[in-house]
Amino acid sequence: MTTAFPLFLNLKSRSVLVVGGGMVATRRISRLLESGAQVKLVAETCSPVLAQHIERNVLEYRQGRFTEADLDGHLLVFAATDDATTNARIASAARRRGILANVADAPELGDFITPSVIRRDPVQIAISTGGASPVLSRLLRSRLEAMIPRNFGRLAALMADFRHKVRERIGDTIARRRFWEKALDGAVAELLYAGHDQQAFSELERQLSGTPGQPIIAGEVYLVGAGPGDLDLLTFRALRLMQQADVVVYDRLVAPAILELVRHDAERIYAGKERNMHSLPQEEINELLARLARTGKRVLRLKGGDPFIFGRGGEEIETLTEEGIPFQVVPGITAASGSASYAGIPLTHRDHAQACLFVTGHLKDGSMNLNWDAMLQPAQTIVVYMGLQGLPVLCQELIARGMAADLPAALVQQATTEHQRVLCGTLETLPGIVAEADVQPPALLIIGEVVRLQEKLAWFHPAKEAGLPGSTVD
Ligand code: SAH
């Protein structure tokens, strides 16, 4: 069996013929123009985009049907008319003249295909499935798209800028390769991915001036939101940083399945946060992160949900800023979004809620210090984090201050996970329902008219499907 020969063509100033003026031709032509080819188009009618190209004189155009003479002087031809017979005729005429042809919708009739491409200019990854299936190549493409950072191509630009300097300063080939390997897989790359080009350049400059001799210690902290539980809800960036960290400092809320995805040889430090049982006081966590980074480690601070929503992420990076330690913050899906989506409770709704309030229902000495006036506003949804213990107090207070006792409210237990349960009631009834239900934390409270929609919109029923009792209140 023979396999296709992969290659990337330099088409700068080379003549390429495209026959046909529809969608396929338009797509091919835009790529051809980007690669600097001189395009001649032969078509009876043209798409609006092609008409613009013609008007702006970026390609040569002959209106009419294909004739063999059109092939003269071209390196390649794309047969992209909507008539299969014409396309086949173009391909065989091209072959007689030794010109390579591509045939739209019938790759087997031509000499080459245009692969599915993942672009991180100037880096490109081309995929071929040997003609087996466009679906397969699309699937592969979406996986690779997910894995390769958006700004990956900037690494190439950075290397181009520094290549000369690096070669001058590091004579030894192996040392030079090591230098690049480290640069392209560490802090420099991360800075580029996060869009800090200037800092990446200075960091590389700094690393370069310290070479050879002792390696420069450049620790950093990634403050990453791990989402509410379901690992499919991690961001691409979170996953990437999880796989390159040297040490992870994590909370109780981070699901074990998510922790599994952290690089296997990374050191693991549990920072706790059990209710009433803070394993590590916040100040110690702040200091720990800074200390680890100072020793040159890539420190992953992994938090449940989003680090900036009731996550004290702000305090943790404040210490880092004070010490000049580089860091980045990766948002996560917060429990409110996760619970709302997976419970089928839209947080806002044209008819029911024009605003949404996130509050913490943490009890302090048996009472709750909340902005009650803000909570009593009509037409809004209230989401209460850390409100399980204080639920009876909270509902009582709201009713006492004038909120309707029959206002719908729901408690979502362990949202987005296989243990999710949604308990629905009203301000009056919910505390009783919850008391009966042996709820396992974490749990989030949602109050407002939107809770009524749950009955209709619920779509995620893990416990029910597994035959367990009480996944939703019927
Ligand atoms: N930073 C986190 C919140 C931390 S506070 C975030 O953005 O989600 C901890 C509270 O979050 C818990 O008491 C609970 O109210 C809520 N919570 C976190 N994960 C949850 C989940 N999977 N289901 C329901 N509530 C959750």
Coordinates of C-alpha atoms and ligand atoms in Angstrom, one line a residue:
M1 CA 0.0 0.0 0.0
T2 CA 1.3 3.4 -0.8
T3 CA 0.8 6.4 1.4
A4 CA 0.5 10.1 0.4
F5 CA 3.6 12.2 0.5
P6 CA 3.2 15.1 3.0
L7 CA 4.7 18.4 2.0
F8 CA 4.2 22.1 2.6
L9 CA 4.6 24.1 -0.7
N10 CA 6.3 27.4 -1.1
L11 CA 3.9 29.1 -3.6
K12 CA 5.3 32.6 -3.4
S13 CA 4.9 34.1 -6.9
R14 CA 4.0 30.7 -8.4
S15 CA 1.1 30.5 -10.8
V16 CA -1.9 28.5 -9.7
L17 CA -5.1 28.0 -11.6
V18 CA -8.5 27.7 -10.0
V19 CA -11.5 26.6 -12.0
G20 CA -14.9 27.4 -10.5
G21 CA -16.3 30.4 -8.6
G22 CA -18.2 28.8 -5.7
M23 CA -17.6 28.2 -2.0
V24 CA -14.8 25.7 -2.4
A25 CA -13.0 27.8 -4.9
T26 CA -13.4 30.8 -2.6
R27 CA -11.9 29.0 0.3
R28 CA -9.0 27.6 -1.7
I29 CA -8.3 31.0 -3.2
S30 CA -8.1 32.8 0.2
R31 CA -5.5 30.3 1.4
L32 CA -3.6 30.5 -1.9
L33 CA -3.5 34.3 -1.7
E34 CA -2.2 34.1 1.9
S35 CA 0.6 31.9 0.7
G36 CA 1.6 34.4 -1.9
A37 CA 0.6 32.5 -5.0
Q38 CA -0.4 34.2 -8.2
V39 CA -3.9 33.0 -8.8
K40 CA -5.7 32.8 -12.1
L41 CA -9.4 32.1 -11.8
V42 CA -11.6 30.7 -14.6
A43 CA -15.3 30.7 -13.8
E44 CA -18.6 31.6 -15.3
T45 CA -19.9 33.2 -12.1
C46 CA -18.2 34.2 -8.9
S47 CA -19.0 34.4 -5.2
P48 CA -19.2 37.9 -3.8
V49 CA -15.8 37.5 -2.0
L50 CA -14.2 36.4 -5.3
A51 CA -15.8 39.4 -7.1
Q52 CA -14.1 41.6 -4.5
H53 CA -10.8 40.0 -5.2
I54 CA -11.2 40.6 -8.9
E55 CA -12.2 44.2 -8.3
R56 CA -9.1 44.8 -6.2
N57 CA -7.0 43.1 -8.8
V58 CA -5.5 40.5 -6.5
L59 CA -6.1 37.8 -9.0
E60 CA -6.3 37.3 -12.7
Y61 CA -9.8 36.4 -13.9
R62 CA -11.2 35.0 -17.1
Q63 CA -14.9 34.7 -17.3
G64 CA -16.0 31.6 -19.1
R65 CA -15.7 27.8 -19.3
F66 CA -12.5 25.9 -18.8
T67 CA -10.3 25.3 -21.8
E68 CA -7.1 23.3 -21.9
A69 CA -5.2 26.4 -22.8
D70 CA -6.0 27.8 -19.3
L71 CA -3.5 25.4 -17.9
D72 CA -0.6 26.9 -19.6
G73 CA 2.2 28.0 -17.3
H74 CA 0.6 26.8 -14.0
L75 CA 2.2 24.7 -11.3
L76 CA -1.1 23.5 -9.8
V77 CA -4.7 23.5 -10.7
F78 CA -7.8 23.3 -8.5
A79 CA -10.8 21.8 -10.3
A80 CA -13.6 23.2 -8.2
T81 CA -16.6 23.6 -10.5
D82 CA -19.9 22.1 -9.5
D83 CA -19.8 19.7 -12.4
A84 CA -18.1 16.4 -11.7
T85 CA -17.4 15.6 -15.4
T86 CA -15.8 19.0 -16.0
N87 CA -13.6 18.5 -12.9
A88 CA -12.5 15.1 -14.1
R89 CA -11.7 16.5 -17.5
I90 CA -9.6 19.3 -16.0
A91 CA -7.7 16.7 -13.9
S92 CA -6.9 14.5 -16.9
A93 CA -5.9 17.4 -19.0
A94 CA -3.6 18.6 -16.2
R95 CA -2.0 15.2 -15.9
R96 CA -1.2 15.0 -19.6
R97 CA 0.7 18.3 -19.1
G98 CA 2.5 17.3 -15.9
I99 CA 0.5 19.7 -13.8
L100 CA -0.7 18.6 -10.4
A101 CA -4.4 18.7 -9.9
N102 CA -6.8 18.8 -6.9
V103 CA -10.4 17.8 -7.5
A104 CA -13.1 19.1 -5.3
D105 CA -15.3 16.3 -3.8
A106 CA -13.4 13.6 -5.7
P107 CA -9.9 13.5 -4.2
E108 CA -9.1 10.2 -5.8
L109 CA -9.3 11.8 -9.3
G110 CA -6.6 14.3 -8.4
D111 CA -2.9 14.3 -7.4
F112 CA -3.1 16.1 -4.1
I113 CA -5.5 17.0 -1.3
T114 CA -5.8 20.0 0.9
P115 CA -5.5 18.7 4.4
S116 CA -7.4 19.8 7.5
V117 CA -5.1 22.4 9.1
I118 CA -4.6 23.6 12.7
R119 CA -3.2 27.1 12.4
R120 CA -1.0 28.7 14.9
D121 CA 0.8 30.9 12.3
P122 CA 3.5 30.5 11.4
V123 CA 3.1 27.0 12.8
Q124 CA 0.7 24.8 10.9
I125 CA -0.3 21.2 11.5
A126 CA -1.8 19.4 8.6
I127 CA -3.9 16.3 9.0
S128 CA -4.5 13.5 6.5
T129 CA -6.5 10.4 7.2
G130 CA -5.4 8.9 3.9
G131 CA -8.8 9.7 2.4
A132 CA -10.6 7.6 5.0
S133 CA -12.9 10.1 6.5
P134 CA -13.3 13.9 6.8
V135 CA -15.2 13.3 10.0
L136 CA -12.2 11.6 11.5
S137 CA -9.9 14.4 10.5
R138 CA -12.3 16.9 11.9
L139 CA -12.4 15.0 15.2
L140 CA -8.6 14.9 15.3
R141 CA -8.5 18.5 14.5
S142 CA -10.8 19.5 17.3
R143 CA -8.7 17.6 19.8
L144 CA -5.5 19.2 18.7
E145 CA -7.1 22.6 18.6
A146 CA -8.0 22.0 22.2
M147 CA -4.5 21.0 23.2
I148 CA -2.4 23.6 21.5
P149 CA -2.5 27.1 23.0
R150 CA -3.9 29.9 20.8
N151 CA -0.6 31.8 21.0
F152 CA 1.6 28.8 20.3
G153 CA 2.8 30.4 17.0
R154 CA 4.3 33.3 18.9
L155 CA 6.9 30.9 20.2
A156 CA 8.2 30.7 16.6
A157 CA 8.3 34.5 16.3
L158 CA 10.2 34.7 19.6
M159 CA 12.7 32.0 18.4
A160 CA 13.2 33.8 15.2
D161 CA 14.0 37.0 17.1
F162 CA 16.4 35.4 19.5
R163 CA 18.0 32.7 17.4
H164 CA 21.0 34.8 16.4
K165 CA 21.6 36.1 19.9
V166 CA 21.3 32.6 21.5
R167 CA 23.7 31.1 19.0
E168 CA 26.2 33.8 19.7
R169 CA 26.0 33.4 23.4
I170 CA 25.7 29.6 23.7
G171 CA 28.3 28.0 21.4
D172 CA 27.6 24.5 22.5
T173 CA 24.9 22.8 20.4
I174 CA 23.6 20.6 23.2
A175 CA 23.5 23.5 25.7
R176 CA 21.7 25.6 23.2
R177 CA 19.1 22.9 22.6
R178 CA 18.6 22.6 26.4
F179 CA 18.2 26.4 26.6
W180 CA 15.5 26.4 24.0
E181 CA 13.7 23.4 25.5
K182 CA 13.5 25.1 28.8
A183 CA 12.4 28.4 27.3
L184 CA 9.7 26.9 25.1
D185 CA 8.2 24.8 27.9
G186 CA 8.4 27.1 30.9
A187 CA 7.8 30.6 32.1
V188 CA 8.6 32.2 28.8
A189 CA 6.1 30.1 26.9
E190 CA 3.4 30.7 29.5
L191 CA 3.9 34.4 29.4
L192 CA 3.4 34.3 25.6
Y193 CA 0.3 32.2 25.9
A194 CA -1.1 34.6 28.4
G195 CA -0.5 37.5 26.0
H196 CA 2.4 39.1 27.8
D197 CA 4.8 39.2 24.9
Q198 CA 6.9 42.0 26.3
Q199 CA 7.5 40.2 29.6
A200 CA 8.2 36.9 27.7
F201 CA 10.9 38.7 25.7
S202 CA 12.5 40.2 28.9
E203 CA 12.3 36.9 30.7
L204 CA 14.1 35.1 27.8
E205 CA 16.7 37.9 27.8
R206 CA 17.1 37.4 31.5
Q207 CA 17.5 33.6 31.1
L208 CA 19.9 34.1 28.3
S209 CA 22.2 36.5 30.3
G210 CA 22.4 33.9 33.0
T211 CA 23.7 31.2 30.7
P212 CA 25.8 29.2 31.0
G213 CA 26.7 28.6 34.6
Q214 CA 24.0 28.2 37.2
P215 CA 20.5 27.9 35.9
I216 CA 18.3 30.9 36.6
I217 CA 15.5 30.1 39.2
A218 CA 12.2 31.4 37.9
G219 CA 9.3 30.2 39.9
E220 CA 5.8 31.2 39.2
V221 CA 2.3 30.6 40.5
Y222 CA -0.8 29.6 38.5
L223 CA -3.9 30.4 40.3
V224 CA -6.4 28.2 38.6
G225 CA -10.1 27.7 38.9
A226 CA -10.9 24.0 38.6
G227 CA -14.7 24.5 38.1
P228 CA -17.5 22.9 40.1
G229 CA -16.6 19.2 39.8
D230 CA -17.2 17.8 36.4
L231 CA -13.8 17.5 34.8
D232 CA -15.1 18.3 31.4
L233 CA -15.7 21.8 32.6
L234 CA -12.0 22.6 33.1
T235 CA -10.6 25.1 30.7
F236 CA -7.9 24.2 28.2
R237 CA -5.5 26.5 30.0
A238 CA -6.2 25.0 33.4
L239 CA -5.5 21.5 32.0
R240 CA -2.2 22.6 30.4
L241 CA -1.0 24.3 33.6
M242 CA -2.0 21.3 35.6
Q243 CA 0.2 19.2 33.5
Q244 CA 3.3 21.3 33.8
A245 CA 3.2 22.3 37.5
D246 CA 5.9 21.0 39.8
V247 CA 3.8 21.3 42.9
V248 CA 0.0 21.7 43.5
V249 CA -1.6 23.3 46.5
Y250 CA -5.2 22.3 46.4
D251 CA -8.5 22.7 48.3
R252 CA -11.0 20.3 49.6
L253 CA -13.4 21.4 46.9
V254 CA -11.2 20.2 44.0
A255 CA -12.6 16.9 42.9
P256 CA -10.3 13.8 43.1
A257 CA -10.8 13.1 39.4
I258 CA -9.5 16.5 38.6
L259 CA -6.5 16.2 40.9
E260 CA -5.7 13.0 38.9
L261 CA -5.0 15.2 35.9
V262 CA -2.2 17.1 37.6
R263 CA 1.2 15.9 36.5
H264 CA 1.9 12.6 38.2
D265 CA 5.2 13.5 39.7
A266 CA 4.1 16.9 41.0
E267 CA 4.2 17.3 44.7
R268 CA 0.7 17.6 46.3
I269 CA 0.0 19.8 49.2
Y270 CA -3.5 19.9 50.8
A271 CA -4.5 23.3 52.0
G272 CA -7.8 22.1 53.4
K273 CA -10.7 24.5 54.1
E274 CA -13.0 22.1 55.8
R275 CA -15.9 24.1 57.4
N276 CA -14.8 25.1 60.9
M277 CA -11.5 23.2 60.4
H278 CA -9.2 25.4 58.4
S279 CA -6.2 23.1 57.9
L280 CA -4.0 26.0 56.8
P281 CA -4.8 29.6 57.8
Q282 CA -5.1 31.9 54.8
E283 CA -1.9 33.8 55.6
E284 CA 0.0 30.5 55.7
I285 CA -1.3 29.6 52.3
N286 CA -0.3 33.0 50.9
E287 CA 3.1 32.6 52.3
L288 CA 3.5 29.0 51.2
L289 CA 2.8 29.9 47.5
A290 CA 5.4 32.6 47.6
R291 CA 7.9 30.3 49.3
L292 CA 7.5 27.5 46.8
A293 CA 7.8 29.9 43.9
R294 CA 10.9 31.4 45.3
T295 CA 12.6 28.0 45.2
G296 CA 12.0 28.0 41.4
K297 CA 9.0 25.8 41.3
R298 CA 6.0 26.2 39.0
V299 CA 3.3 26.3 41.6
L300 CA -0.3 25.4 40.8
R301 CA -2.8 26.8 43.2
L302 CA -5.9 24.8 42.3
K303 CA -9.2 26.0 43.7
G304 CA -12.8 24.9 43.3
G305 CA -15.0 26.9 40.9
D306 CA -13.5 30.3 40.1
P307 CA -10.6 31.7 42.2
F308 CA -12.1 35.1 42.3
I309 CA -15.5 34.2 43.5
F310 CA -15.5 33.5 47.2
G311 CA -12.2 31.9 46.6
R312 CA -9.8 34.4 48.3
G313 CA -7.8 34.3 45.2
G314 CA -7.3 38.0 45.4
E315 CA -5.5 37.7 48.8
E316 CA -3.2 35.0 47.5
I317 CA -1.9 36.9 44.6
E318 CA -1.6 40.1 46.6
T319 CA 1.3 38.5 48.5
L320 CA 2.8 37.4 45.2
T321 CA 2.6 40.9 43.7
E322 CA 4.3 42.3 46.8
E323 CA 7.1 40.0 46.3
G324 CA 7.3 40.4 42.6
I325 CA 6.6 36.7 41.9
P326 CA 5.1 36.1 38.5
F327 CA 1.7 34.6 38.4
Q328 CA -1.4 34.2 36.3
V329 CA -5.0 33.6 37.1
V330 CA -7.2 31.2 35.2
P331 CA -10.9 31.6 35.6
G332 CA -13.1 28.6 36.3
I333 CA -16.8 27.9 36.1
T334 CA -18.1 29.1 39.4
A335 CA -20.5 27.0 41.4
A336 CA -23.4 29.3 40.6
S337 CA -23.0 28.7 36.8
G338 CA -22.3 25.0 37.2
S339 CA -25.3 24.5 39.6
A340 CA -27.7 26.6 37.5
S341 CA -26.8 25.0 34.2
Y342 CA -26.8 21.4 35.5
A343 CA -30.0 21.9 37.6
G344 CA -31.9 23.6 34.7
I345 CA -32.3 26.9 36.5
P346 CA -31.4 29.9 34.4
L347 CA -30.0 32.6 36.7
T348 CA -31.6 35.4 34.6
H349 CA -34.7 35.2 32.6
R350 CA -36.5 37.8 30.6
D351 CA -39.8 37.3 32.5
H352 CA -38.5 36.5 36.0
A353 CA -35.1 37.9 36.9
Q354 CA -33.2 40.8 35.5
A355 CA -30.3 40.6 37.9
C356 CA -28.4 38.0 39.9
L357 CA -26.8 38.4 43.3
F358 CA -24.0 36.2 44.6
V359 CA -23.7 36.2 48.4
T360 CA -22.1 34.1 51.0
G361 CA -24.4 32.6 53.7
H362 CA -21.5 31.8 56.0
L363 CA -22.8 31.8 59.6
K364 CA -20.8 33.9 62.1
D365 CA -21.8 33.2 65.7
G366 CA -25.1 31.8 64.6
S367 CA -26.1 34.9 62.6
M368 CA -25.6 36.2 59.1
N369 CA -24.3 39.6 58.2
L370 CA -25.8 40.3 54.8
N371 CA -27.0 43.3 52.9
W372 CA -30.7 42.5 53.4
D373 CA -32.0 45.5 51.4
A374 CA -30.1 44.4 48.3
M375 CA -31.5 40.9 48.8
L376 CA -35.1 42.0 49.0
Q377 CA -35.1 43.6 45.6
P378 CA -37.7 42.2 43.2
A379 CA -37.0 40.5 39.9
Q380 CA -33.6 39.1 40.8
T381 CA -32.1 35.7 41.6
I382 CA -30.0 35.2 44.7
V383 CA -27.3 32.6 44.8
V384 CA -26.0 31.8 48.2
Y385 CA -22.6 30.2 48.5
M386 CA -21.7 28.4 51.8
G387 CA -25.3 28.6 52.8
L388 CA -26.1 25.0 53.8
Q389 CA -25.6 25.3 57.6
G390 CA -27.2 28.7 57.7
L391 CA -30.2 27.8 55.5
P392 CA -32.9 27.8 58.2
V393 CA -31.6 31.2 59.6
L394 CA -31.4 32.7 56.1
C395 CA -34.9 31.7 55.1
Q396 CA -36.4 32.9 58.4
E397 CA -34.6 36.2 58.1
L398 CA -35.8 36.8 54.5
I399 CA -39.4 36.0 55.4
A400 CA -39.2 38.2 58.5
R401 CA -37.9 41.1 56.4
G402 CA -40.8 40.8 54.0
M403 CA -39.8 38.3 51.3
A404 CA -42.7 36.1 50.1
A405 CA -42.7 32.9 52.1
D406 CA -43.7 31.0 48.9
L407 CA -40.9 32.4 46.8
P408 CA -39.2 29.3 45.2
A409 CA -35.8 28.2 46.3
A410 CA -33.6 25.3 45.4
L411 CA -30.6 23.6 47.0
V412 CA -28.2 22.0 44.6
Q413 CA -25.9 19.4 46.1
Q414 CA -22.6 18.6 44.5
A415 CA -23.6 20.2 41.3
T416 CA -22.2 18.8 38.0
T417 CA -21.1 15.6 39.6
E418 CA -22.6 12.2 39.7
H419 CA -23.8 13.0 43.2
Q420 CA -25.8 16.0 42.1
R421 CA -29.2 16.4 43.7
V422 CA -31.6 19.3 43.4
L423 CA -34.0 19.9 46.2
C424 CA -36.8 22.4 45.4
G425 CA -39.2 24.1 47.7
T426 CA -40.0 27.6 48.9
L427 CA -38.4 29.9 51.5
E428 CA -40.8 28.3 53.9
T429 CA -40.5 24.7 53.0
L430 CA -36.9 24.3 51.8
P431 CA -35.2 24.1 55.2
G432 CA -37.5 21.2 56.2
I433 CA -37.0 19.4 52.9
V434 CA -33.2 19.8 53.3
A435 CA -33.2 18.6 56.9
E436 CA -34.9 15.4 55.7
A437 CA -32.6 14.8 52.8
D438 CA -29.2 14.1 54.3
V439 CA -27.5 16.6 52.0
Q440 CA -23.8 16.2 51.3
P441 CA -21.7 19.4 50.8
P442 CA -20.9 21.3 48.8
A443 CA -24.3 22.8 48.2
L444 CA -25.5 26.0 46.7
L445 CA -28.8 27.8 47.3
I446 CA -30.7 29.5 44.5
I447 CA -33.6 31.8 45.4
G448 CA -36.0 33.3 43.0
E449 CA -38.8 32.8 40.5
V450 CA -36.4 31.2 38.1
V451 CA -36.4 28.1 40.3
R452 CA -39.9 27.3 38.9
L453 CA -38.3 26.6 35.5
Q454 CA -36.3 23.7 36.9
E455 CA -39.3 21.4 36.6
K456 CA -39.4 22.0 32.9
L457 CA -35.7 22.5 32.1
A458 CA -33.9 19.9 34.3
W459 CA -31.8 17.7 32.0
F460 CA -29.0 16.2 34.1
H461 CA -30.2 13.3 36.3
P462 CA -27.2 11.3 37.4
A463 CA -28.5 9.8 40.6
K464 CA -31.9 9.1 39.1
E465 CA -30.3 7.3 36.1
A466 CA -28.2 5.2 38.5
G467 CA -31.4 4.2 40.3
L468 CA -30.7 6.1 43.4
P469 CA -33.5 7.8 45.3
G470 CA -34.2 11.5 45.3
S471 CA -32.2 13.1 42.5
T472 CA -34.8 15.7 42.1
V473 CA -37.9 16.6 44.1
D474 CA -40.9 15.5 42.2
Ligands
SAH1 N1 -14.6 29.6 44.4 C1 -15.8 28.7 44.4 C2 -16.6 28.9 45.7 C3 -15.9 28.6 46.9 S1 -16.9 28.8 48.3 C4 -16.6 28.9 43.2 O1 -16.4 29.8 42.4 O2 -17.5 28.1 43.0 C5 -17.5 27.2 48.6 C6 -19.0 27.1 48.3 O3 -19.2 27.0 46.9 C7 -19.7 25.9 48.8 O4 -20.0 26.1 50.2 C8 -20.9 25.8 48.0 O5 -21.9 26.7 48.3 C9 -20.3 26.2 46.6 N2 -20.0 25.1 45.8 C10 -18.8 24.8 45.3 N3 -18.8 23.8 44.5 C11 -20.1 23.4 44.4 C12 -20.8 22.3 43.8 N4 -20.2 21.4 43.0 N5 -22.1 22.2 44.0 C13 -22.8 23.1 44.8 N6 -22.1 24.1 45.4 C14 -20.8 24.2 45.3

